[in-house]
Amino acid sequence: MFHRIAAALIGVALLLPVPAQAWGFYAHSVTAQIAEANISPHGRREIARLLRYEALLGTPECRMRTLSEAAVWADCVRRDGWRWGFTAAWHYRTTPICEAYNPRANCSGGNCVTAQIERAHRMLADERLPAHIRLEALAFMVHFAGDIHMPLHSGDKDDRGGNDREASYGIVPGMNLHWIWDGALAERAITSGPDEVIRRYSAQERAELAGGTPADWGRESWQIARDFVYPNAFDRDACAGDLPDETALTQEDIVEAVPVARRRVQQAGLRIADLLESAFAPGPLPQPERERR
């Protein structure tokens, strides 16, 4: 019986998003649904209007009929390396967890997630641009604002954000630390908890969970990677020495990590809602935020 269960779980693991699918299809879709539940009717109308220009993007294999599909579009088009491969570096900006945080590192020419959130937000807000260009910006903004909340898109231990650390997820082997936080752990976090993740949040909840700038969100993720993700996975201070190339997350580790991952999904959804509202608000174009030293 045990072997049949293990085989079934391994089969499920093989169906989980591959590491290239940053933060997983399911988590990105959910952050979009949280955002949609927490924006104004005006914001929803503007999204629906832009989605009507989907065909002009020329990406028929990567549809964008809903905000949820828009949230995963950036991962879908990245498979077409000849056309979209240059966007690969836009999904992350890792900073070594054992060094002082440098908000300007690893972003040459704006090729990192924080810079691209700000760029996409400004383009979405610019009504002088063609609608399909604004739609593309919408998709990039929603996706990257999700990516930046996954801790291993910001914190790194010389292992490509955990991609080089083989890890088991409970009794399921053959994964890596990045993959676990992208897929299996995020999905468990979304589907467990005292209340629904996709819902209208109260003003008090939004005050607690939302706010800040992309630079702030990246710093939060880096700190979570340093203080929680690596110690949780390896049962030691990650900066006290070298870490082994492989590890296993026990059920206790997973249970401890679930609320951390769940909060990041909620924060991402509510912050995406704020980005959308500010982009669609009348007035002057939003200015890029200066990153804190």
PDB file of C-alpha atoms in Angstrom:
ATOM      1  CA  MET A   1       0.000   0.000   0.000  1.00  0.00           C
ATOM      2  CA  PHE A   2       2.776   2.437   0.937  1.00  0.00           C
ATOM      3  CA  HIS A   3       4.526   1.900  -2.402  1.00  0.00           C
ATOM      4  CA  ARG A   4       1.298   2.559  -4.322  1.00  0.00           C
ATOM      5  CA  ILE A   5       0.728   5.796  -2.393  1.00  0.00           C
ATOM      6  CA  ALA A   6       4.320   6.906  -2.930  1.00  0.00           C
ATOM      7  CA  ALA A   7       4.071   6.145  -6.643  1.00  0.00           C
ATOM      8  CA  ALA A   8       0.864   8.165  -6.867  1.00  0.00           C
ATOM      9  CA  LEU A   9       2.429  11.116  -5.105  1.00  0.00           C
ATOM     10  CA  ILE A  10       5.464  11.008  -7.362  1.00  0.00           C
ATOM     11  CA  GLY A  11       3.112  10.987 -10.338  1.00  0.00           C
ATOM     12  CA  VAL A  12       1.397  14.070  -8.973  1.00  0.00           C
ATOM     13  CA  ALA A  13       4.761  15.741  -8.421  1.00  0.00           C
ATOM     14  CA  LEU A  14       5.664  15.148 -12.062  1.00  0.00           C
ATOM     15  CA  LEU A  15       2.582  17.123 -13.044  1.00  0.00           C
ATOM     16  CA  LEU A  16       3.556  20.113 -10.934  1.00  0.00           C
ATOM     17  CA  PRO A  17       4.919  23.196 -12.695  1.00  0.00           C
ATOM     18  CA  VAL A  18       8.512  22.835 -13.838  1.00  0.00           C
ATOM     19  CA  PRO A  19      11.082  25.249 -12.393  1.00  0.00           C
ATOM     20  CA  ALA A  20      10.884  27.505 -15.464  1.00  0.00           C
ATOM     21  CA  GLN A  21       7.250  28.155 -14.577  1.00  0.00           C
ATOM     22  CA  ALA A  22       7.990  30.886 -12.061  1.00  0.00           C
ATOM     23  CA  TRP A  23       5.761  30.574  -8.994  1.00  0.00           C
ATOM     24  CA  GLY A  24       3.581  28.065 -10.800  1.00  0.00           C
ATOM     25  CA  PHE A  25       0.457  28.445 -12.908  1.00  0.00           C
ATOM     26  CA  TYR A  26      -1.853  27.965  -9.934  1.00  0.00           C
ATOM     27  CA  ALA A  27      -0.274  30.567  -7.651  1.00  0.00           C
ATOM     28  CA  HIS A  28      -0.155  33.201 -10.389  1.00  0.00           C
ATOM     29  CA  SER A  29      -3.786  32.529 -11.302  1.00  0.00           C
ATOM     30  CA  VAL A  30      -4.829  32.868  -7.683  1.00  0.00           C
ATOM     31  CA  THR A  31      -2.993  36.161  -7.170  1.00  0.00           C
ATOM     32  CA  ALA A  32      -4.870  37.513 -10.204  1.00  0.00           C
ATOM     33  CA  GLN A  33      -8.183  36.336  -8.774  1.00  0.00           C
ATOM     34  CA  ILE A  34      -7.409  37.966  -5.429  1.00  0.00           C
ATOM     35  CA  ALA A  35      -6.601  41.198  -7.252  1.00  0.00           C
ATOM     36  CA  GLU A  36      -9.784  41.035  -9.302  1.00  0.00           C
ATOM     37  CA  ALA A  37     -11.864  40.548  -6.152  1.00  0.00           C
ATOM     38  CA  ASN A  38     -10.320  43.659  -4.611  1.00  0.00           C
ATOM     39  CA  ILE A  39     -10.414  46.249  -7.384  1.00  0.00           C
ATOM     40  CA  SER A  40     -13.123  48.725  -8.267  1.00  0.00           C
ATOM     41  CA  PRO A  41     -15.737  48.215 -11.008  1.00  0.00           C
ATOM     42  CA  HIS A  42     -13.842  50.837 -13.026  1.00  0.00           C
ATOM     43  CA  GLY A  43     -10.669  48.766 -12.795  1.00  0.00           C
ATOM     44  CA  ARG A  44     -12.484  45.617 -13.911  1.00  0.00           C
ATOM     45  CA  ARG A  45     -13.991  47.466 -16.880  1.00  0.00           C
ATOM     46  CA  GLU A  46     -10.576  48.747 -17.950  1.00  0.00           C
ATOM     47  CA  ILE A  47      -9.098  45.245 -17.753  1.00  0.00           C
ATOM     48  CA  ALA A  48     -11.976  43.828 -19.796  1.00  0.00           C
ATOM     49  CA  ARG A  49     -11.548  46.572 -22.409  1.00  0.00           C
ATOM     50  CA  LEU A  50      -7.821  45.866 -22.839  1.00  0.00           C
ATOM     51  CA  LEU A  51      -8.366  42.109 -23.019  1.00  0.00           C
ATOM     52  CA  ARG A  52     -10.388  42.639 -26.195  1.00  0.00           C
ATOM     53  CA  TYR A  53      -7.100  43.460 -27.969  1.00  0.00           C
ATOM     54  CA  GLU A  54      -5.554  40.058 -27.214  1.00  0.00           C
ATOM     55  CA  ALA A  55      -5.301  39.012 -30.876  1.00  0.00           C
ATOM     56  CA  LEU A  56      -2.962  41.916 -31.648  1.00  0.00           C
ATOM     57  CA  LEU A  57      -0.305  40.392 -29.364  1.00  0.00           C
ATOM     58  CA  GLY A  58       0.286  37.620 -31.870  1.00  0.00           C
ATOM     59  CA  THR A  59       0.566  34.894 -29.232  1.00  0.00           C
ATOM     60  CA  PRO A  60      -2.256  32.456 -30.124  1.00  0.00           C
ATOM     61  CA  GLU A  61      -0.694  29.641 -28.097  1.00  0.00           C
ATOM     62  CA  CYS A  62      -0.631  31.849 -25.006  1.00  0.00           C
ATOM     63  CA  ARG A  63      -4.147  33.152 -24.551  1.00  0.00           C
ATOM     64  CA  MET A  64      -5.116  36.197 -22.546  1.00  0.00           C
ATOM     65  CA  ARG A  65      -8.898  36.190 -22.215  1.00  0.00           C
ATOM     66  CA  THR A  66      -8.975  36.788 -18.452  1.00  0.00           C
ATOM     67  CA  LEU A  67      -6.788  38.400 -15.819  1.00  0.00           C
ATOM     68  CA  SER A  68      -5.843  34.904 -14.620  1.00  0.00           C
ATOM     69  CA  GLU A  69      -4.569  34.031 -18.079  1.00  0.00           C
ATOM     70  CA  ALA A  70      -2.760  37.364 -18.216  1.00  0.00           C
ATOM     71  CA  ALA A  71      -1.000  36.439 -14.967  1.00  0.00           C
ATOM     72  CA  VAL A  72       0.647  33.380 -16.555  1.00  0.00           C
ATOM     73  CA  TRP A  73       1.195  34.806 -20.040  1.00  0.00           C
ATOM     74  CA  ALA A  74       4.791  35.910 -19.336  1.00  0.00           C
ATOM     75  CA  ASP A  75       5.776  32.332 -18.486  1.00  0.00           C
ATOM     76  CA  CYS A  76       3.928  30.937 -21.488  1.00  0.00           C
ATOM     77  CA  VAL A  77       5.555  33.201 -24.089  1.00  0.00           C
ATOM     78  CA  ARG A  78       9.004  32.647 -22.581  1.00  0.00           C
ATOM     79  CA  ARG A  79       8.957  29.165 -24.119  1.00  0.00           C
ATOM     80  CA  ASP A  80       9.358  30.881 -27.494  1.00  0.00           C
ATOM     81  CA  GLY A  81      13.009  31.706 -26.931  1.00  0.00           C
ATOM     82  CA  TRP A  82      13.577  33.306 -30.332  1.00  0.00           C
ATOM     83  CA  ARG A  83      10.956  35.931 -29.665  1.00  0.00           C
ATOM     84  CA  TRP A  84      10.731  36.256 -25.904  1.00  0.00           C
ATOM     85  CA  GLY A  85      13.920  34.763 -24.460  1.00  0.00           C
ATOM     86  CA  PHE A  86      15.242  38.231 -23.633  1.00  0.00           C
ATOM     87  CA  THR A  87      12.581  38.502 -20.890  1.00  0.00           C
ATOM     88  CA  ALA A  88      13.984  35.595 -18.833  1.00  0.00           C
ATOM     89  CA  ALA A  89      15.986  37.860 -16.506  1.00  0.00           C
ATOM     90  CA  TRP A  90      12.900  39.973 -15.811  1.00  0.00           C
ATOM     91  CA  HIS A  91      11.365  37.332 -13.523  1.00  0.00           C
ATOM     92  CA  TYR A  92      13.776  37.660 -10.593  1.00  0.00           C
ATOM     93  CA  ARG A  93      16.558  39.604  -8.958  1.00  0.00           C
ATOM     94  CA  THR A  94      18.463  37.414  -6.553  1.00  0.00           C
ATOM     95  CA  THR A  95      20.748  38.859  -3.884  1.00  0.00           C
ATOM     96  CA  PRO A  96      23.069  36.679  -1.748  1.00  0.00           C
ATOM     97  CA  ILE A  97      21.389  36.069   1.590  1.00  0.00           C
ATOM     98  CA  CYS A  98      24.679  36.125   3.482  1.00  0.00           C
ATOM     99  CA  GLU A  99      25.692  39.571   2.291  1.00  0.00           C
ATOM    100  CA  ALA A 100      24.226  42.971   3.029  1.00  0.00           C
ATOM    101  CA  TYR A 101      21.129  43.561   0.910  1.00  0.00           C
ATOM    102  CA  ASN A 102      21.897  45.679  -2.136  1.00  0.00           C
ATOM    103  CA  PRO A 103      18.726  46.963  -3.828  1.00  0.00           C
ATOM    104  CA  ARG A 104      20.644  47.941  -6.959  1.00  0.00           C
ATOM    105  CA  ALA A 105      22.529  44.709  -7.576  1.00  0.00           C
ATOM    106  CA  ASN A 106      21.838  42.323 -10.453  1.00  0.00           C
ATOM    107  CA  CYS A 107      19.681  44.707 -12.467  1.00  0.00           C
ATOM    108  CA  SER A 108      21.900  45.890 -15.291  1.00  0.00           C
ATOM    109  CA  GLY A 109      19.915  47.864 -17.840  1.00  0.00           C
ATOM    110  CA  GLY A 110      16.698  47.341 -15.901  1.00  0.00           C
ATOM    111  CA  ASN A 111      16.773  43.598 -16.564  1.00  0.00           C
ATOM    112  CA  CYS A 112      15.285  42.455 -13.261  1.00  0.00           C
ATOM    113  CA  VAL A 113      11.889  42.000 -11.716  1.00  0.00           C
ATOM    114  CA  THR A 114      11.694  45.221  -9.684  1.00  0.00           C
ATOM    115  CA  ALA A 115      12.574  47.450 -12.622  1.00  0.00           C
ATOM    116  CA  GLN A 116      10.182  45.627 -14.929  1.00  0.00           C
ATOM    117  CA  ILE A 117       7.241  45.966 -12.537  1.00  0.00           C
ATOM    118  CA  GLU A 118       7.757  49.728 -12.530  1.00  0.00           C
ATOM    119  CA  ARG A 119       8.246  49.860 -16.311  1.00  0.00           C
ATOM    120  CA  ALA A 120       5.106  47.818 -16.980  1.00  0.00           C
ATOM    121  CA  HIS A 121       3.088  49.873 -14.495  1.00  0.00           C
ATOM    122  CA  ARG A 122       4.051  53.125 -16.193  1.00  0.00           C
ATOM    123  CA  MET A 123       3.246  51.733 -19.647  1.00  0.00           C
ATOM    124  CA  LEU A 124      -0.122  50.406 -18.480  1.00  0.00           C
ATOM    125  CA  ALA A 125      -0.990  53.838 -17.093  1.00  0.00           C
ATOM    126  CA  ASP A 126      -0.027  55.642 -20.319  1.00  0.00           C
ATOM    127  CA  GLU A 127      -3.248  56.013 -22.316  1.00  0.00           C
ATOM    128  CA  ARG A 128      -1.283  57.455 -25.235  1.00  0.00           C
ATOM    129  CA  LEU A 129       0.070  53.979 -25.999  1.00  0.00           C
ATOM    130  CA  PRO A 130      -1.798  51.527 -28.246  1.00  0.00           C
ATOM    131  CA  ALA A 131      -4.188  49.281 -26.342  1.00  0.00           C
ATOM    132  CA  HIS A 132      -2.352  46.058 -27.182  1.00  0.00           C
ATOM    133  CA  ILE A 133       0.934  47.514 -25.872  1.00  0.00           C
ATOM    134  CA  ARG A 134      -0.824  48.408 -22.624  1.00  0.00           C
ATOM    135  CA  LEU A 135      -2.269  44.882 -22.497  1.00  0.00           C
ATOM    136  CA  GLU A 136       1.204  43.393 -22.807  1.00  0.00           C
ATOM    137  CA  ALA A 137       2.335  45.697 -19.986  1.00  0.00           C
ATOM    138  CA  LEU A 138      -0.639  44.560 -17.892  1.00  0.00           C
ATOM    139  CA  ALA A 139       0.384  40.930 -18.298  1.00  0.00           C
ATOM    140  CA  PHE A 140       4.009  41.557 -17.432  1.00  0.00           C
ATOM    141  CA  MET A 141       3.111  43.704 -14.414  1.00  0.00           C
ATOM    142  CA  VAL A 142       0.663  41.198 -12.923  1.00  0.00           C
ATOM    143  CA  HIS A 143       3.051  38.293 -13.449  1.00  0.00           C
ATOM    144  CA  PHE A 144       6.192  39.975 -12.145  1.00  0.00           C
ATOM    145  CA  ALA A 145       4.375  41.379  -9.106  1.00  0.00           C
ATOM    146  CA  GLY A 146       3.605  37.742  -8.304  1.00  0.00           C
ATOM    147  CA  ASP A 147       7.147  36.554  -8.953  1.00  0.00           C
ATOM    148  CA  ILE A 148       8.736  39.095  -6.636  1.00  0.00           C
ATOM    149  CA  HIS A 149       6.742  37.712  -3.699  1.00  0.00           C
ATOM    150  CA  MET A 150       8.241  34.224  -4.059  1.00  0.00           C
ATOM    151  CA  PRO A 151      11.218  34.391  -1.646  1.00  0.00           C
ATOM    152  CA  LEU A 152      13.647  32.500  -3.880  1.00  0.00           C
ATOM    153  CA  HIS A 153      13.236  35.049  -6.651  1.00  0.00           C
ATOM    154  CA  SER A 154      15.071  37.464  -4.344  1.00  0.00           C
ATOM    155  CA  GLY A 155      17.202  35.441  -1.899  1.00  0.00           C
ATOM    156  CA  ASP A 156      20.011  33.187  -3.038  1.00  0.00           C
ATOM    157  CA  LYS A 157      22.750  30.997  -1.540  1.00  0.00           C
ATOM    158  CA  ASP A 158      24.905  30.649  -4.671  1.00  0.00           C
ATOM    159  CA  ASP A 159      22.415  28.080  -5.984  1.00  0.00           C
ATOM    160  CA  ARG A 160      20.288  29.948  -8.539  1.00  0.00           C
ATOM    161  CA  GLY A 161      17.576  30.667  -5.998  1.00  0.00           C
ATOM    162  CA  GLY A 162      17.434  27.083  -4.740  1.00  0.00           C
ATOM    163  CA  ASN A 163      17.323  25.479  -8.198  1.00  0.00           C
ATOM    164  CA  ASP A 164      20.629  23.731  -7.525  1.00  0.00           C
ATOM    165  CA  ARG A 165      19.526  22.259  -4.171  1.00  0.00           C
ATOM    166  CA  GLU A 166      17.887  18.887  -4.698  1.00  0.00           C
ATOM    167  CA  ALA A 167      15.060  18.434  -2.222  1.00  0.00           C
ATOM    168  CA  SER A 168      12.323  16.017  -1.303  1.00  0.00           C
ATOM    169  CA  TYR A 169       8.867  17.302  -0.486  1.00  0.00           C
ATOM    170  CA  GLY A 170       7.739  14.996   2.298  1.00  0.00           C
ATOM    171  CA  ILE A 171       7.982  11.533   0.773  1.00  0.00           C
ATOM    172  CA  VAL A 172       8.132  12.884  -2.792  1.00  0.00           C
ATOM    173  CA  PRO A 173      11.762  12.898  -4.038  1.00  0.00           C
ATOM    174  CA  GLY A 174      13.430  14.359  -7.089  1.00  0.00           C
ATOM    175  CA  MET A 175      12.482  18.020  -6.724  1.00  0.00           C
ATOM    176  CA  ASN A 176      14.533  21.082  -5.828  1.00  0.00           C
ATOM    177  CA  LEU A 177      14.063  23.824  -3.251  1.00  0.00           C
ATOM    178  CA  HIS A 178      12.993  26.447  -5.785  1.00  0.00           C
ATOM    179  CA  TRP A 179      10.529  24.094  -7.420  1.00  0.00           C
ATOM    180  CA  ILE A 180       8.952  23.235  -4.053  1.00  0.00           C
ATOM    181  CA  TRP A 181       8.332  26.893  -3.183  1.00  0.00           C
ATOM    182  CA  ASP A 182       7.135  27.613  -6.725  1.00  0.00           C
ATOM    183  CA  GLY A 183       4.640  24.793  -6.920  1.00  0.00           C
ATOM    184  CA  ALA A 184       3.812  22.229  -4.280  1.00  0.00           C
ATOM    185  CA  LEU A 185       4.179  24.465  -1.237  1.00  0.00           C
ATOM    186  CA  ALA A 186       2.348  27.417  -2.792  1.00  0.00           C
ATOM    187  CA  GLU A 187      -0.511  25.174  -3.841  1.00  0.00           C
ATOM    188  CA  ARG A 188      -0.832  23.653  -0.367  1.00  0.00           C
ATOM    189  CA  ALA A 189      -0.718  27.137   1.171  1.00  0.00           C
ATOM    190  CA  ILE A 190      -3.528  28.344  -1.083  1.00  0.00           C
ATOM    191  CA  THR A 191      -5.793  25.367  -0.453  1.00  0.00           C
ATOM    192  CA  SER A 192      -5.338  25.206   3.325  1.00  0.00           C
ATOM    193  CA  GLY A 193      -6.006  27.728   6.041  1.00  0.00           C
ATOM    194  CA  PRO A 194      -8.797  29.110   8.199  1.00  0.00           C
ATOM    195  CA  ASP A 195     -10.499  31.051   5.381  1.00  0.00           C
ATOM    196  CA  GLU A 196     -10.622  31.445   1.618  1.00  0.00           C
ATOM    197  CA  VAL A 197      -7.662  33.112  -0.042  1.00  0.00           C
ATOM    198  CA  ILE A 198      -9.721  34.447  -2.965  1.00  0.00           C
ATOM    199  CA  ARG A 199     -12.159  36.926  -1.449  1.00  0.00           C
ATOM    200  CA  ARG A 200     -12.789  40.582  -0.780  1.00  0.00           C
ATOM    201  CA  TYR A 201     -10.397  41.664   1.983  1.00  0.00           C
ATOM    202  CA  SER A 202     -11.323  44.158   4.673  1.00  0.00           C
ATOM    203  CA  ALA A 203      -9.699  47.561   4.906  1.00  0.00           C
ATOM    204  CA  GLN A 204      -7.855  46.388   8.014  1.00  0.00           C
ATOM    205  CA  GLU A 205      -6.499  43.307   6.229  1.00  0.00           C
ATOM    206  CA  ARG A 206      -5.382  45.379   3.272  1.00  0.00           C
ATOM    207  CA  ALA A 207      -3.650  47.849   5.563  1.00  0.00           C
ATOM    208  CA  GLU A 208      -1.721  44.938   7.101  1.00  0.00           C
ATOM    209  CA  LEU A 209      -0.917  42.991   3.933  1.00  0.00           C
ATOM    210  CA  ALA A 210      -0.654  45.507   1.095  1.00  0.00           C
ATOM    211  CA  GLY A 211       1.360  48.668   0.533  1.00  0.00           C
ATOM    212  CA  GLY A 212       5.009  49.291  -0.219  1.00  0.00           C
ATOM    213  CA  THR A 213       6.969  49.430  -3.469  1.00  0.00           C
ATOM    214  CA  PRO A 214       8.536  46.719  -5.648  1.00  0.00           C
ATOM    215  CA  ALA A 215      11.848  47.464  -3.933  1.00  0.00           C
ATOM    216  CA  ASP A 216      10.207  46.824  -0.550  1.00  0.00           C
ATOM    217  CA  TRP A 217       8.657  43.585  -1.779  1.00  0.00           C
ATOM    218  CA  GLY A 218      11.987  42.329  -3.053  1.00  0.00           C
ATOM    219  CA  ARG A 219      13.650  43.107   0.247  1.00  0.00           C
ATOM    220  CA  GLU A 220      10.873  41.264   2.120  1.00  0.00           C
ATOM    221  CA  SER A 221      11.358  38.172  -0.047  1.00  0.00           C
ATOM    222  CA  TRP A 222      15.145  38.275   0.402  1.00  0.00           C
ATOM    223  CA  GLN A 223      14.729  38.462   4.181  1.00  0.00           C
ATOM    224  CA  ILE A 224      12.251  35.564   4.204  1.00  0.00           C
ATOM    225  CA  ALA A 225      14.697  33.480   2.160  1.00  0.00           C
ATOM    226  CA  ARG A 226      17.507  34.312   4.586  1.00  0.00           C
ATOM    227  CA  ASP A 227      15.589  33.978   7.856  1.00  0.00           C
ATOM    228  CA  PHE A 228      13.125  31.222   7.001  1.00  0.00           C
ATOM    229  CA  VAL A 229      13.363  29.347   3.682  1.00  0.00           C
ATOM    230  CA  TYR A 230      16.948  28.095   3.953  1.00  0.00           C
ATOM    231  CA  PRO A 231      16.924  27.474   7.752  1.00  0.00           C
ATOM    232  CA  ASN A 232      13.600  25.650   7.398  1.00  0.00           C
ATOM    233  CA  ALA A 233      14.947  23.428   4.627  1.00  0.00           C
ATOM    234  CA  PHE A 234      18.362  22.662   6.155  1.00  0.00           C
ATOM    235  CA  ASP A 235      17.710  22.979   9.910  1.00  0.00           C
ATOM    236  CA  ARG A 236      20.632  25.350  10.386  1.00  0.00           C
ATOM    237  CA  ASP A 237      21.748  28.914   9.947  1.00  0.00           C
ATOM    238  CA  ALA A 238      22.321  29.142   6.212  1.00  0.00           C
ATOM    239  CA  CYS A 239      25.135  31.646   6.682  1.00  0.00           C
ATOM    240  CA  ALA A 240      27.108  29.628   9.243  1.00  0.00           C
ATOM    241  CA  GLY A 241      28.858  27.638   6.521  1.00  0.00           C
ATOM    242  CA  ASP A 242      28.292  25.692   3.345  1.00  0.00           C
ATOM    243  CA  LEU A 243      24.998  23.893   2.805  1.00  0.00           C
ATOM    244  CA  PRO A 244      24.653  20.388   1.378  1.00  0.00           C
ATOM    245  CA  ASP A 245      23.497  20.015  -2.208  1.00  0.00           C
ATOM    246  CA  GLU A 246      20.382  18.132  -1.169  1.00  0.00           C
ATOM    247  CA  THR A 247      17.870  18.080   1.647  1.00  0.00           C
ATOM    248  CA  ALA A 248      14.389  16.886   2.554  1.00  0.00           C
ATOM    249  CA  LEU A 249      11.466  18.909   3.861  1.00  0.00           C
ATOM    250  CA  THR A 250       9.709  16.921   6.541  1.00  0.00           C
ATOM    251  CA  GLN A 251       5.990  17.234   7.176  1.00  0.00           C
ATOM    252  CA  GLU A 252       6.853  19.446  10.141  1.00  0.00           C
ATOM    253  CA  ASP A 253       8.919  21.714   7.873  1.00  0.00           C
ATOM    254  CA  ILE A 254       6.059  21.918   5.375  1.00  0.00           C
ATOM    255  CA  VAL A 255       3.450  22.726   8.021  1.00  0.00           C
ATOM    256  CA  GLU A 256       5.693  25.489   9.357  1.00  0.00           C
ATOM    257  CA  ALA A 257       6.213  26.922   5.859  1.00  0.00           C
ATOM    258  CA  VAL A 258       2.561  26.957   4.759  1.00  0.00           C
ATOM    259  CA  PRO A 259       1.504  30.206   6.518  1.00  0.00           C
ATOM    260  CA  VAL A 260       4.624  31.958   5.219  1.00  0.00           C
ATOM    261  CA  ALA A 261       3.826  30.980   1.627  1.00  0.00           C
ATOM    262  CA  ARG A 262       0.129  31.745   2.106  1.00  0.00           C
ATOM    263  CA  ARG A 263       0.833  35.276   3.319  1.00  0.00           C
ATOM    264  CA  ARG A 264       3.057  35.952   0.300  1.00  0.00           C
ATOM    265  CA  VAL A 265       0.275  34.883  -2.071  1.00  0.00           C
ATOM    266  CA  GLN A 266      -2.215  37.130  -0.278  1.00  0.00           C
ATOM    267  CA  GLN A 267       0.195  40.067  -0.286  1.00  0.00           C
ATOM    268  CA  ALA A 268       0.899  39.598  -3.980  1.00  0.00           C
ATOM    269  CA  GLY A 269      -2.796  39.583  -4.863  1.00  0.00           C
ATOM    270  CA  LEU A 270      -3.615  42.702  -2.880  1.00  0.00           C
ATOM    271  CA  ARG A 271      -0.566  44.576  -4.130  1.00  0.00           C
ATOM    272  CA  ILE A 272      -1.462  43.682  -7.717  1.00  0.00           C
ATOM    273  CA  ALA A 273      -4.897  45.185  -7.011  1.00  0.00           C
ATOM    274  CA  ASP A 274      -3.218  48.393  -5.840  1.00  0.00           C
ATOM    275  CA  LEU A 275      -1.000  48.508  -8.936  1.00  0.00           C
ATOM    276  CA  LEU A 276      -4.015  48.093 -11.194  1.00  0.00           C
ATOM    277  CA  GLU A 277      -6.038  50.781  -9.434  1.00  0.00           C
ATOM    278  CA  SER A 278      -3.216  53.306  -9.569  1.00  0.00           C
ATOM    279  CA  ALA A 279      -2.489  52.526 -13.233  1.00  0.00           C
ATOM    280  CA  PHE A 280      -6.119  53.116 -14.212  1.00  0.00           C
ATOM    281  CA  ALA A 281      -6.587  56.194 -12.031  1.00  0.00           C
ATOM    282  CA  PRO A 282      -6.908  59.517 -13.894  1.00  0.00           C
ATOM    283  CA  GLY A 283      -4.069  61.976 -13.511  1.00  0.00           C
ATOM    284  CA  PRO A 284      -0.355  62.281 -14.333  1.00  0.00           C
ATOM    285  CA  LEU A 285       1.709  59.216 -15.125  1.00  0.00           C
ATOM    286  CA  PRO A 286       3.124  57.426 -12.063  1.00  0.00           C
ATOM    287  CA  GLN A 287       6.790  58.082 -11.447  1.00  0.00           C
ATOM    288  CA  PRO A 288       9.263  55.254 -10.744  1.00  0.00           C
ATOM    289  CA  GLU A 289      10.042  54.705  -7.099  1.00  0.00           C
ATOM    290  CA  ARG A 290      13.568  55.312  -5.858  1.00  0.00           C
ATOM    291  CA  GLU A 291      14.911  52.188  -4.245  1.00  0.00           C
ATOM    292  CA  ARG A 292      16.028  52.429  -0.672  1.00  0.00           C
ATOM    293  CA  ARG A 293      19.646  51.806   0.147  1.00  0.00           C
TER     294      ARG A 293
END
